[in-house]
Coordinates of C-alpha atoms and ligand atoms in Angstrom, one line a residue:
M1 CA 1.6 27.4 13.6
C2 CA 1.1 29.6 10.6
G3 CA 4.0 31.7 9.3
I4 CA 3.8 35.3 8.5
I5 CA 6.3 37.7 6.8
G6 CA 6.1 41.3 5.9
Y7 CA 8.5 43.3 3.8
V8 CA 9.0 47.0 3.3
G9 CA 12.0 48.3 1.3
K10 CA 13.1 49.6 -2.0
E11 CA 12.9 46.3 -4.0
D12 CA 10.0 44.4 -5.3
A13 CA 8.4 42.7 -2.3
T14 CA 7.1 39.5 -4.0
P15 CA 10.4 37.5 -4.2
Y16 CA 11.2 38.4 -0.6
L17 CA 7.8 37.3 0.6
L18 CA 7.8 34.1 -1.4
D19 CA 11.3 33.1 -0.3
G20 CA 10.3 33.9 3.3
L21 CA 7.2 31.8 3.1
R22 CA 9.3 28.9 1.8
R23 CA 11.3 29.1 5.0
L24 CA 8.2 29.3 7.1
E25 CA 6.3 26.5 5.5
Y26 CA 7.3 24.2 8.3
R27 CA 4.9 26.3 10.5
G28 CA 1.9 25.3 8.4
Y29 CA 1.3 24.5 4.8
D30 CA -2.4 24.1 3.9
S31 CA -2.8 27.4 2.1
S32 CA -0.8 30.6 1.5
G33 CA -1.3 34.1 0.3
I34 CA 0.4 37.4 -0.4
A35 CA -0.7 41.0 -0.6
V36 CA 1.4 43.7 -2.1
L37 CA 0.7 47.4 -2.2
D38 CA 1.1 48.1 -5.9
K39 CA 2.5 51.2 -7.6
D40 CA -0.9 52.6 -8.2
G41 CA -1.8 52.5 -4.6
G42 CA -4.0 49.4 -4.7
I43 CA -3.7 46.1 -2.9
N44 CA -2.9 43.2 -5.1
L45 CA -3.9 40.0 -3.2
Q46 CA -3.3 36.5 -4.3
K47 CA -4.1 33.4 -2.2
C48 CA -5.0 29.8 -2.6
A49 CA -5.4 26.5 -0.8
G50 CA -2.6 23.9 -0.9
R51 CA 1.2 24.1 -0.9
L52 CA 3.2 27.3 -1.6
E53 CA 3.8 25.9 -5.1
N54 CA 0.1 26.6 -5.9
L55 CA 0.6 30.2 -4.9
R56 CA 3.7 30.5 -7.0
R57 CA 1.9 29.0 -10.0
Q58 CA -1.0 31.4 -9.4
I59 CA 1.3 34.4 -9.3
G60 CA 3.2 32.9 -12.2
D61 CA 3.8 35.4 -14.9
K62 CA 1.8 38.2 -13.3
P63 CA 3.9 39.0 -10.3
E64 CA 2.8 41.9 -8.2
S65 CA 5.1 44.8 -8.2
G66 CA 5.4 47.1 -5.2
C67 CA 7.9 47.5 -2.4
C68 CA 5.6 46.8 0.6
G69 CA 3.7 43.6 1.3
I70 CA 2.6 40.9 3.7
S71 CA 2.2 37.2 3.4
H72 CA 1.1 34.1 5.2
T73 CA 1.3 30.3 5.2
R74 CA -1.5 28.7 7.1
W75 CA -2.2 25.8 9.5
A76 CA -6.0 25.8 9.7
T77 CA -7.7 26.3 13.0
H78 CA -11.0 28.0 12.2
G79 CA -12.3 27.1 8.8
E80 CA -11.1 24.5 6.3
A81 CA -8.1 24.9 4.1
T82 CA -9.8 26.8 1.2
D83 CA -8.9 29.7 -1.0
E84 CA -11.3 31.9 1.0
N85 CA -9.9 31.0 4.4
A86 CA -6.3 31.6 3.2
H87 CA -4.7 34.9 4.5
P88 CA -4.3 37.8 4.0
H89 CA -7.7 39.0 4.8
F90 CA -9.3 42.4 3.8
D91 CA -11.3 44.6 6.1
Q92 CA -14.8 45.8 5.1
S93 CA -13.4 48.8 3.2
G94 CA -11.0 46.7 1.2
K95 CA -8.3 49.1 2.0
L96 CA -6.7 47.2 4.8
V97 CA -5.1 43.7 4.8
L98 CA -4.0 41.6 7.7
V99 CA -2.1 38.4 8.3
H100 CA -2.6 36.6 11.6
N101 CA -1.0 33.7 13.5
G102 CA -2.9 32.6 16.6
V103 CA -6.5 32.2 17.7
I104 CA -9.1 35.0 18.4
E105 CA -11.2 33.2 21.0
N106 CA -14.1 35.7 21.1
Y107 CA -14.3 36.0 17.3
Q108 CA -17.9 34.7 17.0
K109 CA -19.4 37.4 19.3
L110 CA -17.3 40.1 17.5
R111 CA -18.4 38.7 14.1
D112 CA -22.0 38.7 15.1
D113 CA -21.8 42.3 16.2
L114 CA -20.0 43.4 13.1
E115 CA -22.5 41.5 10.9
A116 CA -25.3 43.2 12.7
D117 CA -23.6 46.5 11.6
G118 CA -23.5 45.4 8.0
H119 CA -20.1 43.9 7.7
Q120 CA -19.8 41.1 5.3
F121 CA -17.3 38.3 5.8
L122 CA -15.7 36.2 3.0
S123 CA -14.2 33.5 5.1
Q124 CA -14.9 31.3 8.2
T125 CA -11.7 32.5 10.0
D126 CA -11.3 34.2 13.3
S127 CA -8.6 36.3 11.7
E128 CA -10.8 38.1 9.2
V129 CA -12.8 39.4 12.2
L130 CA -9.7 41.1 13.5
G131 CA -9.0 42.7 10.1
H132 CA -12.6 44.1 10.1
L133 CA -12.2 45.3 13.7
I134 CA -9.0 47.2 12.9
G135 CA -10.5 48.6 9.7
L136 CA -13.5 49.8 11.5
A137 CA -11.4 51.4 14.3
Y138 CA -9.4 53.1 11.5
E139 CA -12.5 54.6 9.9
N140 CA -13.8 55.8 13.3
Q141 CA -10.6 57.3 14.5
N142 CA -11.3 60.6 16.2
G143 CA -8.6 62.6 17.9
V144 CA -6.0 61.6 15.3
K145 CA -5.5 64.0 12.4
E146 CA -7.4 62.7 9.4
S147 CA -4.3 63.3 7.3
N148 CA -2.0 61.2 9.4
S149 CA -2.8 57.8 8.1
E150 CA 0.1 56.1 9.8
E151 CA -0.9 57.3 13.3
R152 CA -4.5 56.5 12.6
L153 CA -3.6 52.9 11.7
V154 CA -1.5 52.4 14.8
A155 CA -4.2 53.8 16.9
A156 CA -6.7 51.5 15.2
V157 CA -4.6 48.5 15.9
R158 CA -4.3 49.4 19.5
E159 CA -8.0 50.0 19.9
A160 CA -9.0 46.8 18.1
L161 CA -6.6 44.6 20.1
K162 CA -8.2 45.8 23.3
K163 CA -11.4 44.0 22.2
V164 CA -10.0 40.6 21.4
S165 CA -9.1 37.8 23.6
G166 CA -6.8 35.0 22.5
T167 CA -3.4 35.0 20.8
Y168 CA -2.0 36.8 17.9
G169 CA 1.0 37.7 15.9
I170 CA -0.2 40.1 13.2
V171 CA 1.0 42.3 10.4
V172 CA -1.3 45.0 9.0
M173 CA -1.0 47.1 5.8
H174 CA -3.3 50.0 4.6
V175 CA -3.5 51.7 1.2
D176 CA -3.6 55.1 2.9
A177 CA -0.2 54.4 4.5
P178 CA 2.1 53.2 1.8
G179 CA 5.5 51.9 2.8
F180 CA 4.3 51.3 6.3
L181 CA 3.6 48.1 8.3
V182 CA 2.2 47.6 11.8
G183 CA 2.9 44.4 13.7
A184 CA 1.9 43.3 17.2
R185 CA 2.1 40.1 19.2
L186 CA 0.5 38.3 22.1
G187 CA 1.3 34.6 22.5
S188 CA 2.4 34.1 18.9
P189 CA 6.0 34.8 17.9
L190 CA 7.0 37.8 15.8
I191 CA 10.4 39.1 15.1
V192 CA 11.7 42.3 13.3
G193 CA 14.5 41.8 10.8
L194 CA 16.5 45.0 10.3
G195 CA 18.2 45.3 6.9
K196 CA 19.7 48.1 4.9
D197 CA 16.9 50.2 3.4
E198 CA 14.6 47.3 4.0
N199 CA 12.9 45.9 7.1
F200 CA 10.9 42.7 7.8
L201 CA 8.4 41.3 10.2
A202 CA 8.2 37.5 10.5
S203 CA 7.2 34.6 12.7
D204 CA 10.8 33.5 12.9
V205 CA 14.3 34.6 11.9
S206 CA 14.8 31.8 9.4
A207 CA 12.5 33.8 7.0
V208 CA 14.9 36.8 7.0
V209 CA 18.3 35.4 7.6
A210 CA 19.2 35.4 3.9
H211 CA 18.9 39.3 4.1
T212 CA 19.9 40.3 7.5
S213 CA 21.3 38.9 10.8
D214 CA 20.0 41.8 12.9
A215 CA 16.8 40.8 14.6
I216 CA 14.5 42.0 17.4
Y217 CA 12.6 39.3 19.2
L218 CA 9.4 41.0 20.2
N219 CA 7.8 40.4 23.5
D220 CA 4.1 39.8 24.2
Y221 CA 2.2 43.1 24.0
D222 CA 4.8 44.8 21.8
L223 CA 3.7 46.8 18.8
V224 CA 6.0 47.7 16.0
C225 CA 5.8 50.3 13.2
L226 CA 8.0 49.6 10.3
K227 CA 9.2 51.6 7.3
S228 CA 12.1 50.8 4.9
D229 CA 14.6 52.9 6.9
E230 CA 12.9 53.3 10.3
F231 CA 11.3 51.2 13.0
K232 CA 9.6 51.9 16.3
V233 CA 8.8 49.4 19.0
E234 CA 6.3 50.3 21.7
R235 CA 3.9 48.5 24.0
I236 CA 0.4 48.0 22.6
D237 CA -0.9 50.3 25.4
G238 CA 1.5 53.0 24.3
G239 CA 4.1 52.5 27.0
A240 CA 7.9 52.1 26.4
A241 CA 9.0 48.6 25.2
D242 CA 12.1 46.8 26.4
F243 CA 13.9 45.4 23.3
Q244 CA 17.3 44.8 21.9
V245 CA 18.8 44.1 18.6
S246 CA 20.3 40.5 18.5
Q247 CA 22.5 38.7 16.1
V248 CA 21.0 35.6 14.5
E249 CA 23.5 32.8 15.2
F250 CA 22.9 30.8 12.0
S251 CA 23.3 31.6 8.3
A252 CA 21.1 31.3 5.3
E253 CA 23.2 28.2 4.3
D254 CA 22.2 26.4 7.5
V255 CA 18.6 26.5 6.4
E256 CA 19.3 25.1 2.9
L257 CA 18.9 21.4 2.0
G258 CA 22.3 21.1 0.4
D259 CA 22.6 17.7 -1.3
Y260 CA 20.0 16.0 0.8
P261 CA 16.6 15.1 -0.6
H262 CA 14.9 16.0 2.6
Y263 CA 15.5 18.1 5.7
M264 CA 14.8 15.2 7.9
L265 CA 17.6 13.1 6.4
K266 CA 19.9 16.1 6.6
E267 CA 19.1 16.6 10.2
I268 CA 19.5 12.9 11.1
F269 CA 23.0 13.0 9.5
E270 CA 23.9 16.2 11.3
Q271 CA 23.6 14.5 14.7
P272 CA 27.3 13.9 15.2
E273 CA 27.9 17.6 15.1
S274 CA 24.7 18.7 16.9
I275 CA 25.4 16.4 19.8
E276 CA 28.9 17.7 20.0
N277 CA 27.6 21.3 19.9
A278 CA 25.3 20.4 22.8
F279 CA 28.2 19.3 25.1
R280 CA 31.0 21.5 23.7
G281 CA 32.5 23.7 26.5
R282 CA 30.3 22.2 29.0
L283 CA 32.4 19.3 30.3
S284 CA 34.8 19.8 33.2
D285 CA 37.5 17.1 33.5
E286 CA 38.8 18.8 36.6
E287 CA 35.5 18.4 38.5
A288 CA 34.5 15.3 36.6
S289 CA 31.2 17.1 36.1
A290 CA 29.3 19.4 33.7
M291 CA 29.3 23.2 33.5
L292 CA 25.9 24.7 32.9
G293 CA 26.3 28.3 33.7
G294 CA 23.2 29.3 31.9
L295 CA 21.1 27.7 34.6
Q296 CA 22.0 30.7 36.7
M297 CA 21.9 28.7 39.9
S298 CA 24.6 28.7 42.6
P299 CA 26.0 25.4 43.8
Q300 CA 24.0 25.8 47.0
E301 CA 20.8 26.4 45.1
L302 CA 21.4 23.3 43.0
R303 CA 22.1 21.3 46.1
D304 CA 18.8 22.3 47.6
V305 CA 16.8 20.9 44.7
D306 CA 14.9 17.9 45.9
R307 CA 12.6 17.3 43.1
I308 CA 12.6 18.0 39.3
V309 CA 9.6 18.3 37.0
L310 CA 10.4 18.1 33.3
V311 CA 7.7 19.5 31.0
G312 CA 7.4 19.3 27.2
C313 CA 5.2 18.2 24.2
G314 CA 5.7 15.6 21.5
S315 CA 9.3 14.5 21.1
A316 CA 10.4 16.9 23.8
C317 CA 8.1 15.1 26.2
H318 CA 9.7 11.8 25.2
A319 CA 13.1 13.3 25.9
A320 CA 11.8 14.4 29.3
M321 CA 10.8 10.7 29.9
A322 CA 14.3 9.6 29.2
G323 CA 15.5 12.5 31.3
E324 CA 13.6 11.2 34.2
H325 CA 15.5 7.9 34.1
I326 CA 18.8 9.6 33.5
I327 CA 18.5 12.3 36.2
E328 CA 17.2 9.8 38.8
A329 CA 20.0 7.3 38.0
L330 CA 22.8 9.8 38.1
S331 CA 21.7 12.1 40.9
R332 CA 19.0 10.2 42.8
I333 CA 16.8 13.3 42.7
P334 CA 13.1 12.3 42.2
T335 CA 12.1 13.5 38.8
E336 CA 8.7 13.5 37.1
V337 CA 7.5 14.2 33.6
E338 CA 4.5 16.3 32.9
I339 CA 2.9 16.8 29.5
A340 CA 2.9 20.6 29.1
S341 CA -0.8 20.8 28.1
E342 CA -1.8 18.8 31.2
F343 CA 0.6 20.6 33.6
R344 CA -0.8 24.1 32.8
Y345 CA -4.3 23.2 33.7
R346 CA -3.5 20.9 36.6
N347 CA -2.8 21.9 40.1
V348 CA 0.6 20.1 40.3
P349 CA 1.9 20.2 43.8
L350 CA 5.3 21.9 43.8
D351 CA 7.3 23.0 46.7
K352 CA 10.1 25.5 47.1
H353 CA 12.8 23.1 46.3
T354 CA 11.2 21.8 43.1
L355 CA 12.9 22.8 39.9
V356 CA 10.7 23.0 36.8
F357 CA 12.4 22.5 33.5
V358 CA 10.6 23.2 30.2
I359 CA 12.0 21.4 27.2
S360 CA 11.2 22.7 23.7
Q361 CA 13.1 22.7 20.4
S362 CA 11.3 25.8 19.0
G363 CA 10.9 27.6 22.3
E364 CA 7.4 28.7 21.0
T365 CA 5.1 25.7 21.7
I366 CA 2.1 27.4 23.3
D367 CA 1.4 24.6 25.8
S368 CA 5.0 24.5 27.0
L369 CA 5.0 28.3 27.3
G370 CA 1.7 28.1 29.2
A371 CA 3.2 25.6 31.6
L372 CA 6.2 27.9 32.2
R373 CA 4.0 30.8 32.9
E374 CA 1.8 28.8 35.2
A375 CA 4.8 27.7 37.3
Q376 CA 6.2 31.2 37.3
R377 CA 2.9 32.6 38.4
K378 CA 3.1 30.4 41.4
G379 CA 6.5 31.8 42.2
F380 CA 8.7 28.9 41.0
R381 CA 12.0 29.2 39.2
V382 CA 11.5 27.7 35.8
L383 CA 14.5 26.7 33.6
S384 CA 14.4 25.8 29.9
L385 CA 16.2 23.6 27.5
V386 CA 15.6 25.2 24.1
N387 CA 17.1 25.2 20.7
A388 CA 15.8 28.4 19.1
V389 CA 17.9 31.3 20.5
G390 CA 15.8 34.3 21.4
S391 CA 12.5 32.3 21.4
T392 CA 9.8 33.1 23.9
I393 CA 10.4 30.2 26.3
A394 CA 14.2 31.0 26.3
R395 CA 13.5 34.6 27.1
E396 CA 10.9 34.1 29.7
S397 CA 12.6 31.3 31.6
D398 CA 14.7 32.1 34.7
G399 CA 17.7 30.4 33.2
G400 CA 18.5 27.4 31.2
T401 CA 20.6 26.0 28.5
Y402 CA 20.6 26.2 24.7
M403 CA 20.9 23.1 22.6
H404 CA 22.9 24.8 19.8
S405 CA 21.6 22.1 17.3
G406 CA 21.2 24.6 14.5
P407 CA 17.8 25.1 12.7
E408 CA 15.6 22.0 12.6
I409 CA 13.2 22.3 9.7
G410 CA 11.9 18.8 9.1
V411 CA 8.6 18.6 11.1
A412 CA 9.6 15.4 12.7
A413 CA 12.1 16.2 15.5
T414 CA 15.4 14.3 15.1
K415 CA 18.6 16.1 16.1
S416 CA 16.8 18.2 18.7
F417 CA 15.8 15.0 20.5
T418 CA 19.3 13.6 20.8
S419 CA 20.6 17.0 21.9
Q420 CA 18.0 17.1 24.6
L421 CA 19.1 13.7 25.8
T422 CA 22.7 14.8 25.8
L423 CA 21.9 17.9 27.9
L424 CA 19.7 16.0 30.3
T425 CA 22.6 13.7 30.9
L426 CA 24.8 16.7 31.6
L427 CA 22.2 18.0 34.0
G428 CA 22.1 14.5 35.7
L429 CA 25.9 14.5 35.9
L430 CA 26.1 18.0 37.4
L431 CA 23.5 17.2 40.0
G432 CA 24.9 13.7 40.7
R433 CA 28.4 15.1 41.2
M434 CA 27.0 17.5 43.8
R435 CA 25.7 14.5 45.7
D436 CA 26.9 10.9 45.8
M437 CA 28.5 10.3 42.3
S438 CA 32.1 9.4 42.5
V439 CA 34.9 11.1 40.5
S440 CA 35.5 7.9 38.5
D441 CA 31.8 7.5 37.6
G442 CA 31.8 11.2 36.6
Q443 CA 34.9 10.6 34.5
E444 CA 33.4 7.6 32.8
I445 CA 30.3 9.6 31.8
L446 CA 32.5 12.4 30.4
R447 CA 34.4 9.9 28.4
E448 CA 31.3 8.3 27.0
I449 CA 29.7 11.7 26.1
R450 CA 32.8 12.7 24.2
A451 CA 32.7 9.4 22.3
L452 CA 29.1 9.9 21.2
P453 CA 29.7 11.8 17.9
D454 CA 31.9 9.0 16.5
K455 CA 29.5 6.3 17.7
V456 CA 26.7 8.2 16.0
R457 CA 28.7 8.2 12.8
E458 CA 29.0 4.4 13.1
V459 CA 25.2 4.1 13.4
L460 CA 24.7 6.4 10.4
K461 CA 26.9 4.1 8.3
Q462 CA 24.1 1.5 8.4
N463 CA 21.7 3.8 6.6
E464 CA 21.6 1.5 3.5
R465 CA 21.0 -1.6 5.6
I466 CA 18.2 0.2 7.5
K467 CA 16.6 1.3 4.2
E468 CA 16.6 -2.4 3.1
I469 CA 14.8 -3.3 6.3
A470 CA 12.3 -0.5 5.8
L471 CA 11.5 -1.7 2.2
K472 CA 11.0 -5.2 3.4
Y473 CA 8.2 -4.1 5.8
V474 CA 6.8 -1.2 3.9
E475 CA 3.4 -2.8 3.4
A476 CA 3.0 -3.5 7.1
P477 CA -0.4 -2.4 8.5
G478 CA 1.3 -1.0 11.6
M479 CA 4.3 -1.2 13.8
L480 CA 4.9 -1.9 17.5
Y481 CA 7.9 -0.5 19.4
L482 CA 9.2 -2.0 22.6
G483 CA 11.8 -1.0 25.0
R484 CA 12.5 -0.9 28.7
Q485 CA 14.0 1.4 31.3
F486 CA 16.1 4.1 29.6
N487 CA 14.7 2.9 26.2
Y488 CA 11.0 2.9 27.0
S489 CA 10.9 6.5 25.8
T490 CA 13.0 5.5 22.8
A491 CA 10.2 3.1 21.8
L492 CA 7.7 5.9 22.2
E493 CA 9.8 8.2 20.1
G494 CA 10.3 5.6 17.4
A495 CA 6.5 5.0 17.2
L496 CA 5.9 8.7 17.0
K497 CA 8.3 9.1 14.1
M498 CA 6.6 6.3 12.2
K499 CA 3.1 7.7 12.8
E500 CA 3.8 11.3 12.0
I501 CA 5.6 10.8 8.7
S502 CA 4.4 7.4 7.4
Y503 CA 0.8 7.6 8.5
I504 CA 0.7 4.0 9.6
F505 CA -0.4 3.2 13.1
A506 CA 2.5 2.6 15.5
S507 CA 2.6 2.4 19.2
G508 CA 5.4 2.3 21.8
H509 CA 5.3 0.2 24.9
A510 CA 7.4 -1.0 27.8
S511 CA 8.4 -4.5 26.6
A512 CA 7.0 -6.3 29.6
E513 CA 3.6 -4.7 29.1
L514 CA 3.3 -6.7 26.0
K515 CA 1.6 -9.6 27.7
H516 CA -0.9 -7.2 29.4
G517 CA -2.8 -6.5 26.2
V518 CA -0.6 -5.6 23.2
I519 CA 0.3 -9.1 22.5
A520 CA -3.3 -9.6 21.3
L521 CA -2.3 -7.6 18.2
I522 CA 0.6 -9.8 17.2
T523 CA 0.1 -11.5 13.7
E524 CA 2.5 -12.5 11.0
D525 CA 2.0 -9.1 9.4
L526 CA 2.7 -6.8 12.3
P527 CA 6.4 -6.1 12.9
S528 CA 7.7 -5.4 16.4
V529 CA 10.8 -3.2 16.8
F530 CA 12.7 -4.1 20.0
V531 CA 15.2 -1.7 21.4
A532 CA 17.3 -4.3 23.2
P533 CA 20.9 -3.2 23.9
K534 CA 23.1 -5.5 26.1
D535 CA 22.1 -3.7 29.3
S536 CA 20.7 -4.7 32.7
V537 CA 17.3 -5.6 31.2
Y538 CA 18.6 -7.3 28.1
E539 CA 17.5 -10.8 29.1
K540 CA 14.0 -9.6 30.0
N541 CA 13.7 -7.9 26.6
M542 CA 14.8 -11.1 24.9
S543 CA 12.0 -13.0 26.6
S544 CA 9.5 -10.6 25.3
M545 CA 11.0 -11.0 21.8
E546 CA 10.6 -14.8 22.1
E547 CA 7.0 -14.3 23.1
V548 CA 6.4 -12.3 19.9
K549 CA 8.2 -14.9 17.7
A550 CA 6.2 -17.7 19.3
R551 CA 3.2 -16.0 17.8
K552 CA 4.9 -15.6 14.4
G553 CA 5.3 -11.8 14.7
P554 CA 8.2 -10.4 12.7
V555 CA 10.9 -8.8 14.9
I556 CA 13.4 -6.1 14.2
A557 CA 15.9 -5.7 17.0
I558 CA 18.3 -2.9 17.8
T559 CA 21.1 -4.2 19.9
T560 CA 24.7 -3.7 20.9
E561 CA 27.5 -4.3 18.4
G562 CA 29.1 -7.7 18.9
N563 CA 26.0 -9.3 20.3
Q564 CA 25.2 -11.8 17.6
E565 CA 22.8 -13.8 19.7
L566 CA 19.7 -11.9 18.6
E567 CA 20.3 -13.1 15.0
R568 CA 18.8 -16.3 16.2
I569 CA 15.5 -14.8 17.3
A570 CA 15.0 -11.6 15.4
D571 CA 14.3 -11.4 11.6
D572 CA 16.5 -8.3 11.3
V573 CA 19.1 -6.9 13.6
I574 CA 20.6 -3.4 13.6
Y575 CA 23.7 -2.9 15.7
V576 CA 24.7 0.2 17.7
P577 CA 28.1 0.7 19.4
D578 CA 28.4 -0.1 23.1
T579 CA 28.0 2.8 25.6
I580 CA 26.9 3.3 29.2
E581 CA 23.3 2.5 29.8
C582 CA 22.0 6.0 30.2
L583 CA 23.4 7.1 26.8
N584 CA 22.2 4.2 24.8
P585 CA 18.9 5.9 23.8
I586 CA 20.9 8.5 21.9
L587 CA 22.4 5.8 19.7
S588 CA 19.3 3.5 19.6
V589 CA 16.9 6.2 18.4
I590 CA 18.9 6.9 15.3
P591 CA 18.0 3.6 13.5
L592 CA 14.4 4.3 14.4
Q593 CA 14.6 7.8 12.9
L594 CA 16.1 6.3 9.7
L595 CA 13.5 3.5 9.6
S596 CA 10.6 5.8 9.7
Y597 CA 12.3 8.1 7.1
H598 CA 12.8 5.3 4.6
F599 CA 9.3 4.0 5.3
A600 CA 7.8 7.4 4.5
V601 CA 9.9 7.9 1.4
A602 CA 8.9 4.4 0.1
R603 CA 5.2 5.2 0.8
D604 CA 5.6 8.4 -1.1
C605 CA 4.7 10.6 1.9
D606 CA 5.8 14.2 2.2
V607 CA 8.6 13.6 4.8
D608 CA 9.3 17.1 5.8
K609 CA 5.7 18.3 5.7
P610 CA 3.5 15.5 7.0
R611 CA -0.2 16.1 6.6
N612 CA -2.1 17.9 9.4
L613 CA 1.1 18.7 11.3
A614 CA 3.2 21.7 11.9
K615 CA 6.6 22.0 13.5
S616 CA 5.9 24.8 15.9
V617 CA 2.5 24.5 17.6
T618 CA 1.6 28.0 18.7
V619 CA -2.1 27.4 19.2
E620 CA -3.7 25.4 22.0
Ligands
LIG701 C1 5.2 19.6 17.3 C2 6.3 18.9 16.4 C3 7.0 17.9 17.2 C4 7.6 18.5 18.5 C5 6.5 19.2 19.3 C6 7.1 20.0 20.4 O1 4.2 18.6 17.5 O2 5.7 18.4 15.2 O3 8.1 17.4 16.4 O4 8.2 17.5 19.2 O5 5.8 20.1 18.5 O6 7.8 21.0 19.9 P1 8.9 21.9 20.6 O7 9.4 22.9 19.7 O8 8.3 22.4 21.9 O9 10.0 20.9 21.0

C-alpha cells in the first residue's frame, strides 16, 4: 500500500514523478504529493487529498523545475485522507522531506518525545515522525564532517531507523545534498531503477519500466544512496549488501490500457494468453505429468510430502481453496488452506513432511510474507506461487513457480486467479503422477489444460450477453453466489469481485448450505448466481436452484455448453465449454468476473480503483 517514486537525473523531475505515480496508483489513491528540489536550492512541495488528477491540477501551470524529487500516492493508515496527511512530509527544519510506505508502530511515543523537545507536527501520520527523527539526527550528527552533507544524511537515516519499529520503504531528500536521494526498506518493497544519467527509487518496477529495464530489488535492511550517475547499496547497519541488477521482464506497453476502457476488462480478456503462459514449457507428454523445476525439490523429496498447506489472502486464498480440492483429487495428499493473516499468528502444527505453499500475485502482501517467514522460522521449506518477478515473497521462498501473467493493475484480481488455478492443477498433476495417477488420466489432464485458452476465448465471446444480464439486475440490493466442490471457491471469488468493485453486498456459499440459513434472505429482489456445470454434483446444485425458485428468487446459472435443461429453472443461463471437473472453475469464474465488471460500470463505480482498497496490501 502506498506507492513511492524518487527521481534523480538531468531532466525535469516532475513529469517522471507524475508518470510514475500514475503507474503506482493501484497501491493507494486517497491522496498524493510531490517534492522537487528547485534550481534555487529550495524544496517545492505540492500535495493534496484525492486522486492523482487533483495533484496534476494543483501543479497545473506552475510545474516545479528541478532534477531531483520524490513523490507518493497514499493509502491511509494513520490519519484521514487529507491534504495535511498526504506525503511528502517535512522535518522540523523544513530542509528535509520524506516519503514513506509502511507503518511506524512506535510513532506515538516518538512523537510525544519530539513534541516535548519542541517539534511541531503538521499531520496525524506516523510517517511525519520518521521525517522529524531523521532531520533531528542530521542536525545532531557528530563525527561526520559538517561539510559532507551526503554522509551526514546517510548517517542520520541509519541512526533514526534504529529507533523505529514497524515497516518502511522510504526515500529522503535534503536541501543540503542536492542531486542525492537516500532510500531504505524493511517490510515494504523498494526497487532501484538504473537509467542512463538518471536513477530511480520506487515501490515497484512498473513505475520505472518506461525509462529502464535494469532494476535492483532491495532486500529488507538495505539502504541505497542514489545520484544521477552513481548508486551504492549497503545494509542499514553499514555492512555489505547482497544485490544484483535484474532485467524487468515486461515492457511499458504491457502496463498501458490500449483500447480497453479499464484494466480489469483488459486483464479479463488477457486470460487465454495468461493461462497459456502459466503452463507453457511445463507440460511433459512423455511423463504425462508437469515439470515444475522452480520448486527445487527432488522426486524423492516430492514423494515424501504427506501434507500441503496453502496460504494466501483475498483471491489468492480463494485460489488456494480450489487448490485444496484439486491437489487432493489428483494426488490424494491431504491439503489445507490457511488465511495468511491467521496462519502467521497461529501455532499451526506442521511436521517435517509438510510442504507450505504461499500464493500471492504481488509477492508483497505483508500477511503472506509474514506467514512465509513464520514457517521458515520453524525450519520448514516454503514454496511460493507468485506473479511479480523479483518480489519479496519470490525471493525469500525456498523455491516455487512464477505465474508469468504479466502485470495485473486492476485492483480486483482476475487473470492472476485463473493462472493460480492452472498452476495448482499442474502441481496436483505432478504429485499425482508420482503416486497413483495413471498415464491415461495424466494425459487427459494435459489435453484439457492445453485446450483451456481456446475454451476461455469461447467464454469471452459471451461478454455482451453477460453485460445484458448485469444490466437487468443492476438495481439488485445484493447477490448470492452458490457452488459446490471445486466450485465452492468460485462462488466465493464471484462474490468477492462483486463486493469489491460494485459495493453491493454479495456472499458466496456452498450450495447445500443454503437451507441452513442463507435461504432466509431469498426474496424476489435478491438474485442468486449458481455455478452448476454438468459435474458429479450437478443434480444436487439443481435441487438448490429449485429451492430458490420456489421462493421466487431470481436465478442466474453458469452451466456446461449443451445443457439446455437449466433454461427451465433459471432466469438467465450462461454457458461454458465442457472440461474435466477440476478445471471447470477456470472457465466458470470468467462470467462472474465479467458480471461484476459490468455491474460496476453500470453503477458508475471506479472499476480499477475501488474505494478503500489497494492492490498490494503491504501493511497489516
Ligand atoms: C488485495 C487485493 C486482492 C488480492 C489480495 C492478495 O486485497 O485487492 O485482489 O487478492 O490483496 O494479494 P496478492 O498480491 O497477495 O495475491
